[in-house]
Amino acid sequence: MATCYTIFVNCMSLFQPLVVSDLGITLAQYNISNAISTVVSVIGPLVIGHVADKVSGRVLGSLTVIATSAVLAGMSLVGELWQVYVLFSVCPVLFVAALEAECMLVPSFGFQGGHGPTK
């Protein structure tokens, strides 16, 4: 989570001038979206941890890939400030879900009756 979120936040700042000018928003409004993203990244693991206990890693991973694709496509179509806020609040939850799915799937490759690369 720390790596994904750090890359996301650091890379988004590269596009900050373009986002601010294209949407006609202030720098403060853009930074509020980053603050929302940070707050959600603290709460998101609590929700995703509960979901990960009830759903298989493959299902969680598949849903995460589909949802992340939708959010990234949505980011390219943003035209209003509220859309930025919504998408920035969804991204940290998806990063946590992807990490949970990875943590559930990767160890299982070598320990489930010869499935995976160890056979």
PDB file of C-alpha atoms in Angstrom:
ATOM      1  CA  MET A   1       0.000   0.000   0.000  1.00  0.00           C
ATOM      2  CA  ALA A   2       2.740   2.437   0.915  1.00  0.00           C
ATOM      3  CA  THR A   3       4.517   1.913  -2.403  1.00  0.00           C
ATOM      4  CA  CYS A   4       1.394   2.155  -4.591  1.00  0.00           C
ATOM      5  CA  TYR A   5       0.053   5.195  -2.802  1.00  0.00           C
ATOM      6  CA  THR A   6       3.432   6.942  -2.773  1.00  0.00           C
ATOM      7  CA  ILE A   7       3.848   6.440  -6.506  1.00  0.00           C
ATOM      8  CA  PHE A   8       0.284   7.640  -7.132  1.00  0.00           C
ATOM      9  CA  VAL A   9       0.711  10.808  -5.083  1.00  0.00           C
ATOM     10  CA  ASN A  10       4.150  11.622  -6.474  1.00  0.00           C
ATOM     11  CA  CYS A  11       3.112  11.031 -10.091  1.00  0.00           C
ATOM     12  CA  MET A  12      -0.118  12.999  -9.772  1.00  0.00           C
ATOM     13  CA  SER A  13       1.855  16.089  -8.796  1.00  0.00           C
ATOM     14  CA  LEU A  14       3.524  15.957 -12.218  1.00  0.00           C
ATOM     15  CA  PHE A  15       0.120  16.531 -13.789  1.00  0.00           C
ATOM     16  CA  GLN A  16      -1.022  19.113 -11.245  1.00  0.00           C
ATOM     17  CA  PRO A  17      -0.530  22.206 -13.454  1.00  0.00           C
ATOM     18  CA  LEU A  18      -2.365  20.549 -16.340  1.00  0.00           C
ATOM     19  CA  VAL A  19      -5.283  19.392 -14.205  1.00  0.00           C
ATOM     20  CA  VAL A  20      -5.646  22.788 -12.549  1.00  0.00           C
ATOM     21  CA  SER A  21      -5.574  24.674 -15.857  1.00  0.00           C
ATOM     22  CA  ASP A  22      -7.802  22.232 -17.784  1.00  0.00           C
ATOM     23  CA  LEU A  23     -10.505  22.151 -15.121  1.00  0.00           C
ATOM     24  CA  GLY A  24     -10.221  25.838 -14.265  1.00  0.00           C
ATOM     25  CA  ILE A  25      -9.831  25.111 -10.572  1.00  0.00           C
ATOM     26  CA  THR A  26      -7.498  26.539  -7.980  1.00  0.00           C
ATOM     27  CA  LEU A  27      -4.458  24.801  -6.599  1.00  0.00           C
ATOM     28  CA  ALA A  28      -6.199  24.617  -3.212  1.00  0.00           C
ATOM     29  CA  GLN A  29      -9.141  22.743  -4.719  1.00  0.00           C
ATOM     30  CA  TYR A  30      -6.772  20.268  -6.326  1.00  0.00           C
ATOM     31  CA  ASN A  31      -4.901  19.787  -3.059  1.00  0.00           C
ATOM     32  CA  ILE A  32      -8.210  19.090  -1.308  1.00  0.00           C
ATOM     33  CA  SER A  33      -8.583  16.107  -3.630  1.00  0.00           C
ATOM     34  CA  ASN A  34      -5.188  14.859  -2.437  1.00  0.00           C
ATOM     35  CA  ALA A  35      -6.264  15.360   1.176  1.00  0.00           C
ATOM     36  CA  ILE A  36      -9.441  13.375   0.527  1.00  0.00           C
ATOM     37  CA  SER A  37      -7.319  10.644  -1.011  1.00  0.00           C
ATOM     38  CA  THR A  38      -5.108  10.546   2.072  1.00  0.00           C
ATOM     39  CA  VAL A  39      -8.029  10.326   4.503  1.00  0.00           C
ATOM     40  CA  VAL A  40      -9.646   7.555   2.468  1.00  0.00           C
ATOM     41  CA  SER A  41      -6.343   5.671   2.365  1.00  0.00           C
ATOM     42  CA  VAL A  42      -6.492   5.477   6.164  1.00  0.00           C
ATOM     43  CA  ILE A  43     -10.107   4.272   6.265  1.00  0.00           C
ATOM     44  CA  GLY A  44      -9.962   2.078   3.152  1.00  0.00           C
ATOM     45  CA  PRO A  45      -7.894  -0.757   4.647  1.00  0.00           C
ATOM     46  CA  LEU A  46     -10.516  -1.273   7.348  1.00  0.00           C
ATOM     47  CA  VAL A  47     -13.224  -1.806   4.752  1.00  0.00           C
ATOM     48  CA  ILE A  48     -11.128  -3.838   2.318  1.00  0.00           C
ATOM     49  CA  GLY A  49      -9.759  -6.061   5.086  1.00  0.00           C
ATOM     50  CA  HIS A  50     -13.296  -7.034   6.011  1.00  0.00           C
ATOM     51  CA  VAL A  51     -14.201  -7.681   2.362  1.00  0.00           C
ATOM     52  CA  ALA A  52     -10.994  -9.665   1.751  1.00  0.00           C
ATOM     53  CA  ASP A  53     -11.909 -12.041   4.579  1.00  0.00           C
ATOM     54  CA  LYS A  54     -15.163 -12.923   2.814  1.00  0.00           C
ATOM     55  CA  VAL A  55     -14.109 -12.942  -0.857  1.00  0.00           C
ATOM     56  CA  SER A  56     -11.494 -15.086  -2.596  1.00  0.00           C
ATOM     57  CA  GLY A  57      -8.271 -13.475  -3.762  1.00  0.00           C
ATOM     58  CA  ARG A  58      -9.024 -14.189  -7.400  1.00  0.00           C
ATOM     59  CA  VAL A  59     -12.404 -12.466  -7.228  1.00  0.00           C
ATOM     60  CA  LEU A  60     -10.973  -9.508  -5.320  1.00  0.00           C
ATOM     61  CA  GLY A  61      -8.089  -9.231  -7.772  1.00  0.00           C
ATOM     62  CA  SER A  62     -10.384  -9.375 -10.797  1.00  0.00           C
ATOM     63  CA  LEU A  63     -12.752  -6.788  -9.394  1.00  0.00           C
ATOM     64  CA  THR A  64      -9.817  -4.561  -8.492  1.00  0.00           C
ATOM     65  CA  VAL A  65      -8.417  -4.666 -12.033  1.00  0.00           C
ATOM     66  CA  ILE A  66     -11.819  -3.881 -13.556  1.00  0.00           C
ATOM     67  CA  ALA A  67     -12.524  -1.071 -11.105  1.00  0.00           C
ATOM     68  CA  THR A  68      -9.044   0.420 -11.487  1.00  0.00           C
ATOM     69  CA  SER A  69      -9.451   0.431 -15.264  1.00  0.00           C
ATOM     70  CA  ALA A  70     -12.784   2.212 -14.906  1.00  0.00           C
ATOM     71  CA  VAL A  71     -11.325   4.810 -12.535  1.00  0.00           C
ATOM     72  CA  LEU A  72      -8.341   5.493 -14.797  1.00  0.00           C
ATOM     73  CA  ALA A  73     -10.645   5.847 -17.794  1.00  0.00           C
ATOM     74  CA  GLY A  74     -12.809   8.147 -15.694  1.00  0.00           C
ATOM     75  CA  MET A  75      -9.806  10.296 -14.823  1.00  0.00           C
ATOM     76  CA  SER A  76      -9.212  10.920 -18.506  1.00  0.00           C
ATOM     77  CA  LEU A  77     -12.818  12.117 -18.912  1.00  0.00           C
ATOM     78  CA  VAL A  78     -13.060  14.365 -15.842  1.00  0.00           C
ATOM     79  CA  GLY A  79     -14.701  17.703 -16.495  1.00  0.00           C
ATOM     80  CA  GLU A  80     -15.937  18.829 -13.080  1.00  0.00           C
ATOM     81  CA  LEU A  81     -14.319  19.271  -9.684  1.00  0.00           C
ATOM     82  CA  TRP A  82     -16.663  16.842  -7.920  1.00  0.00           C
ATOM     83  CA  GLN A  83     -15.551  14.112 -10.336  1.00  0.00           C
ATOM     84  CA  VAL A  84     -11.949  14.673  -9.291  1.00  0.00           C
ATOM     85  CA  TYR A  85     -12.968  14.348  -5.632  1.00  0.00           C
ATOM     86  CA  VAL A  86     -14.867  11.111  -6.255  1.00  0.00           C
ATOM     87  CA  LEU A  87     -12.126   9.479  -8.308  1.00  0.00           C
ATOM     88  CA  PHE A  88      -9.404  10.516  -5.868  1.00  0.00           C
ATOM     89  CA  SER A  89     -11.428   9.014  -3.041  1.00  0.00           C
ATOM     90  CA  VAL A  90     -11.820   5.697  -4.882  1.00  0.00           C
ATOM     91  CA  CYS A  91      -8.161   5.240  -5.894  1.00  0.00           C
ATOM     92  CA  PRO A  92      -6.701   4.525  -2.433  1.00  0.00           C
ATOM     93  CA  VAL A  93      -9.357   1.892  -1.765  1.00  0.00           C
ATOM     94  CA  LEU A  94      -8.479   0.162  -5.023  1.00  0.00           C
ATOM     95  CA  PHE A  95      -4.772   0.235  -4.183  1.00  0.00           C
ATOM     96  CA  VAL A  96      -5.480  -1.429  -0.849  1.00  0.00           C
ATOM     97  CA  ALA A  97      -7.730  -4.022  -2.491  1.00  0.00           C
ATOM     98  CA  ALA A  98      -5.050  -4.819  -5.068  1.00  0.00           C
ATOM     99  CA  LEU A  99      -2.469  -5.284  -2.349  1.00  0.00           C
ATOM    100  CA  GLU A 100      -4.816  -7.531  -0.348  1.00  0.00           C
ATOM    101  CA  ALA A 101      -5.515  -9.668  -3.416  1.00  0.00           C
ATOM    102  CA  GLU A 102      -1.808  -9.944  -4.141  1.00  0.00           C
ATOM    103  CA  CYS A 103      -1.031 -10.924  -0.561  1.00  0.00           C
ATOM    104  CA  MET A 104      -3.690 -13.620  -0.708  1.00  0.00           C
ATOM    105  CA  LEU A 105      -2.673 -15.044  -4.086  1.00  0.00           C
ATOM    106  CA  VAL A 106       1.133 -14.972  -4.210  1.00  0.00           C
ATOM    107  CA  PRO A 107       1.823 -17.174  -1.140  1.00  0.00           C
ATOM    108  CA  SER A 108      -0.713 -19.728  -2.337  1.00  0.00           C
ATOM    109  CA  PHE A 109       1.251 -20.532  -5.504  1.00  0.00           C
ATOM    110  CA  GLY A 110       3.779 -22.731  -3.761  1.00  0.00           C
ATOM    111  CA  PHE A 111       1.717 -24.202  -0.944  1.00  0.00           C
ATOM    112  CA  GLN A 112      -1.441 -25.678  -2.448  1.00  0.00           C
ATOM    113  CA  GLY A 113      -0.696 -29.201  -3.523  1.00  0.00           C
ATOM    114  CA  GLY A 114       1.869 -28.460  -6.190  1.00  0.00           C
ATOM    115  CA  HIS A 115       0.023 -25.681  -7.964  1.00  0.00           C
ATOM    116  CA  GLY A 116       2.097 -22.837  -9.261  1.00  0.00           C
ATOM    117  CA  PRO A 117       5.766 -22.486 -10.095  1.00  0.00           C
ATOM    118  CA  THR A 118       7.177 -24.934  -7.509  1.00  0.00           C
ATOM    119  CA  LYS A 119       5.997 -28.069  -9.332  1.00  0.00           C
TER     120      LYS A 119
END
